[in-house]
XYZ file of C-alpha atoms in Angstrom:
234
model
C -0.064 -13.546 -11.918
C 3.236 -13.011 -9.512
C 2.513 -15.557 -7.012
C 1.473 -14.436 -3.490
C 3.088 -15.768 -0.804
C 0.863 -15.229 2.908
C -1.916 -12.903 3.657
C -3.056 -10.669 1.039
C -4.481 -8.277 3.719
C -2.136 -5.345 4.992
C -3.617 -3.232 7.867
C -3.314 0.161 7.790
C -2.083 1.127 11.425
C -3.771 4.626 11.305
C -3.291 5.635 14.796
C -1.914 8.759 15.977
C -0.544 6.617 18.799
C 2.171 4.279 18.796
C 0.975 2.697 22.263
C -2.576 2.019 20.332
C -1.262 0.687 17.389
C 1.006 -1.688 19.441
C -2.081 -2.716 21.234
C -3.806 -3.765 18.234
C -1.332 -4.935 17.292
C -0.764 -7.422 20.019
C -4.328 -8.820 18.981
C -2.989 -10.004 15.154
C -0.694 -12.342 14.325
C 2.112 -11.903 11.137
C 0.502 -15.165 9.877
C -2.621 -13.454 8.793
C -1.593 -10.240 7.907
C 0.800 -7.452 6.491
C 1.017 -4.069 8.461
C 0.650 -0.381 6.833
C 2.235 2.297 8.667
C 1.685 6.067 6.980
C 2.905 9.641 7.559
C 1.171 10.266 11.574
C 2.071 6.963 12.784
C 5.900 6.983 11.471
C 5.940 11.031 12.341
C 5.129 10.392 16.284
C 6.530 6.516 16.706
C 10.032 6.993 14.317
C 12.098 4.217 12.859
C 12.245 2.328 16.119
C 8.552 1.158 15.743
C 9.055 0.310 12.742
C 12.025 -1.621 13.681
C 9.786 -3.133 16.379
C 7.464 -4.330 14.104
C 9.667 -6.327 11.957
C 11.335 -7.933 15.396
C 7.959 -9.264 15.716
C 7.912 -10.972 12.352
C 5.386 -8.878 10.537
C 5.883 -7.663 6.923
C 5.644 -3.918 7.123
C 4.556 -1.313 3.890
C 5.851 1.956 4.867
C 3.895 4.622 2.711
C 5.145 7.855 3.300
C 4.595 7.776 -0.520
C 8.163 9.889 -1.222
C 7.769 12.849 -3.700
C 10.995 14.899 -4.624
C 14.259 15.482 -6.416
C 15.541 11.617 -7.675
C 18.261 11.935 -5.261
C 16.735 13.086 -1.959
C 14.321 10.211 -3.174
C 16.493 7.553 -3.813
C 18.687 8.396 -0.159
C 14.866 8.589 1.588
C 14.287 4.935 -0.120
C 17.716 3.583 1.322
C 16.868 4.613 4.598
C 13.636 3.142 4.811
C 15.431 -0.305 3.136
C 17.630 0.094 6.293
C 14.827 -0.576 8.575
C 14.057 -4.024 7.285
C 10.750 -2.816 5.858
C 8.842 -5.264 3.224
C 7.057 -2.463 0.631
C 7.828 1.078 0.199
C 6.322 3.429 -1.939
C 6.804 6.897 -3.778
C 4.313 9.250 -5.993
C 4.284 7.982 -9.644
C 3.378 11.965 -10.097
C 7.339 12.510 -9.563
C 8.069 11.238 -12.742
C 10.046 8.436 -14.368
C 13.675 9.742 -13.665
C 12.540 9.886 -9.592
C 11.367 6.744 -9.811
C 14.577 4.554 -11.572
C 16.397 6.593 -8.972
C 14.433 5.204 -6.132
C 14.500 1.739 -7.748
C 18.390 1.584 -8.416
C 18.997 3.011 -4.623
C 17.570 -0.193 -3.190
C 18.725 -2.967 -5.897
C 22.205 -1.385 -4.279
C 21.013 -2.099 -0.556
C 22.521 -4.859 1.684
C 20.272 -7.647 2.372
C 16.430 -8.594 0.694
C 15.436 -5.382 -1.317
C 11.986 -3.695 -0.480
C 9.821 -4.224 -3.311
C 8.794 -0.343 -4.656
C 5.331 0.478 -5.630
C 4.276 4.173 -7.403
C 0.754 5.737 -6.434
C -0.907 6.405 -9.078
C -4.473 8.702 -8.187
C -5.390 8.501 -4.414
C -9.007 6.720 -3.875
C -10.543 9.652 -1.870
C -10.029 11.572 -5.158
C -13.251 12.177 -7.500
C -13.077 13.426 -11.996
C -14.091 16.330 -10.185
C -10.691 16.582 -7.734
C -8.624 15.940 -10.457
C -10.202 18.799 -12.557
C -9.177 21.091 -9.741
C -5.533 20.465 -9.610
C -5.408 20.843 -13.770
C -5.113 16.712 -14.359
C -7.467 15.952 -17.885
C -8.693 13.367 -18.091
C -10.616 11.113 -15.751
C -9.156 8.888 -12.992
C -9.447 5.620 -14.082
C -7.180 7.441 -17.302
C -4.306 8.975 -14.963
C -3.954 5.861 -13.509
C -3.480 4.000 -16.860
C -1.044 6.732 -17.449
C 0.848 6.460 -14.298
C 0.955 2.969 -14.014
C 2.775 2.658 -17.144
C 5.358 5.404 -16.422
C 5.768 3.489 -13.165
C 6.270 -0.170 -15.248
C 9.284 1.927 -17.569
C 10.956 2.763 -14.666
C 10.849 -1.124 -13.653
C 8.612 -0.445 -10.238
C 7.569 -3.760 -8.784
C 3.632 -2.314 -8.816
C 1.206 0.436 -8.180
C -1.074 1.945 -5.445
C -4.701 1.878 -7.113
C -8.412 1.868 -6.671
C -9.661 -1.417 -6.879
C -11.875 -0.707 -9.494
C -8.609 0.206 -11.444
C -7.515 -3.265 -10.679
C -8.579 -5.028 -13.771
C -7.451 -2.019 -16.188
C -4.526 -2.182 -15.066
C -3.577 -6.094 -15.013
C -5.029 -6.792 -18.557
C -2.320 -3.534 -19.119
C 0.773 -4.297 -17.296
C 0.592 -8.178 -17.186
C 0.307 -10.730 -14.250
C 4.263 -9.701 -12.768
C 3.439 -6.807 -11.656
C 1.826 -5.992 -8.373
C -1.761 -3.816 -7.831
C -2.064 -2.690 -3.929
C -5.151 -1.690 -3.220
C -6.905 0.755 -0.286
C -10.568 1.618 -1.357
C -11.666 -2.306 0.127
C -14.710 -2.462 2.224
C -16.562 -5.893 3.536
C -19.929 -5.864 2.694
C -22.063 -3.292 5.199
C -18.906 -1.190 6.262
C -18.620 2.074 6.249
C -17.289 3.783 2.823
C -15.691 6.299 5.235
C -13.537 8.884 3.085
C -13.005 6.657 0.014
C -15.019 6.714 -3.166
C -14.130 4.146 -5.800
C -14.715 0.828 -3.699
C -15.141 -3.071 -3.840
C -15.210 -5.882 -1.410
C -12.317 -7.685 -0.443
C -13.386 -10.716 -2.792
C -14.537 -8.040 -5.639
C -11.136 -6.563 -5.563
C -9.293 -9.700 -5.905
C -11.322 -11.169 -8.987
C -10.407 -7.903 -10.527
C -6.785 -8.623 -10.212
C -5.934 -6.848 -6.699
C -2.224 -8.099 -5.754
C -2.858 -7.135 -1.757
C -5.531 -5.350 0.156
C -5.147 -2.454 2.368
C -7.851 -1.941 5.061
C -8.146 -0.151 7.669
C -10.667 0.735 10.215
C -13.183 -2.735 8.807
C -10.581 -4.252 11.212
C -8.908 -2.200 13.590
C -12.065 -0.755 14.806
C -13.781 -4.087 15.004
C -15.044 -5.520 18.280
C -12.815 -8.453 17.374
C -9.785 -7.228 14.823
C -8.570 -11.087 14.933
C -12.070 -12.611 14.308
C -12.941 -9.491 11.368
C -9.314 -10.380 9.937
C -9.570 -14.049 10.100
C -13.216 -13.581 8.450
C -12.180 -11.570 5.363
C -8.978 -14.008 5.168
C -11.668 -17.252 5.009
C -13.783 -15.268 2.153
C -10.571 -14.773 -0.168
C -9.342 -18.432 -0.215
């Protein structure tokens, strides 16, 4: 497997607030931990947080997971690059072309290049969701399917449930990386996602990084909860 260098845990940031998340924040430390920022947070704190962020040594995932034409993709991706951010991501549902497009923007970036993942099936969607929106098939099967157009288009990995996790590495090999939201400690709330595992569950399946949320940043203690979940994964 692609060696892993630091924390495995990212923190989603889901606050509607940048003066929030900067509080929290203030209570982690980039030694520990990765940082998630998604559509609301990026929408009401803009690049400049983001910039922030990285001044302050942490590795930041921006997942505004892109979905459009190749090239409004691929400009969108050397923007983000431009910010110094760590992980990016787009919607494997885009297709192969949008994805090499988004890939070849940032190998032609200045300085370390992002590493790209695809989402594949988001965890709050059930068979039943899928059915709805005219996918066949079950989940665990789109994801197969996506992950695989996202490996052609030489992606560096893949948003999936962690119960995907093992599926997935036995099918695309130990180089390539499986993020994974959907990761609950044991008594948290499931909250809106449906295909979970613990933090250790998730990484004996084959789980490259872990994204969780409120387990941490709605703890009493986010460092103590964080430094807890870091102790049970070494």
């Amino acid at each position: 497997m692609v060696e892993i260098e630091g924390s495995k845990i990212i923190v989603a940031l889901d606050y509607a607030d940048p003066v929030r998340a900067q509080t929290l924040v203030q209570q982690l430390t980039p030694a520990m931990c990765r940082l998630k920022i998604g559509k609301e947070l990026f929408t009401r704190g803009g690049p400049d947080f983001v910039r922030d962020l990285v001044a302050q040594g942490y590795d930041v995932f921006l997942d505004l997971k892109f979905h459009d034409i190749p090239n409004t993709v691929a400009r969108a991706c050397e923007a983000a690059a431009e910010l110094g951010v760590w992980m990016m991501n787009v919607h494997a549902l885009g297709g192969r072309k949008m994805m090499q497009a988004a890939q070849e923007a940032l190998r032609n970036t200045s300085g370390k290049r992002p590493r790209l993942i695809a989402v594949t099936i988001l965890t709050s969607m059930s068979d039943d969701d899928l059915g709805l929106i005219g996918l066949s098939g079950s989940a665990s099967d789109n994801v197969s399917r996506l992950a695989a157009l996202a490996q052609q288009a030489d992606l560096d990995g893949v948003v999936c449930s962690p119960r995907e996790a093992a599926m997935l590495r036995q099918q695309t090999g130990d180089d390539f990386l499986l993020v994974t939201p959907g990761v609950r400690p044991v008594g948290a709330s499931m909250d809106d996602q449906h295909r979970v595992l613990t933090p250790e569950q998730a990484i004996a399946q084959g789980s490259s990084y872990l994204v969780m949320g409120r387990p941490i940043t709605q703890a009493d203690d986010p460092l103590a909860r964080l430094q807890e979940i870091n102790h049970s994964l070494e």
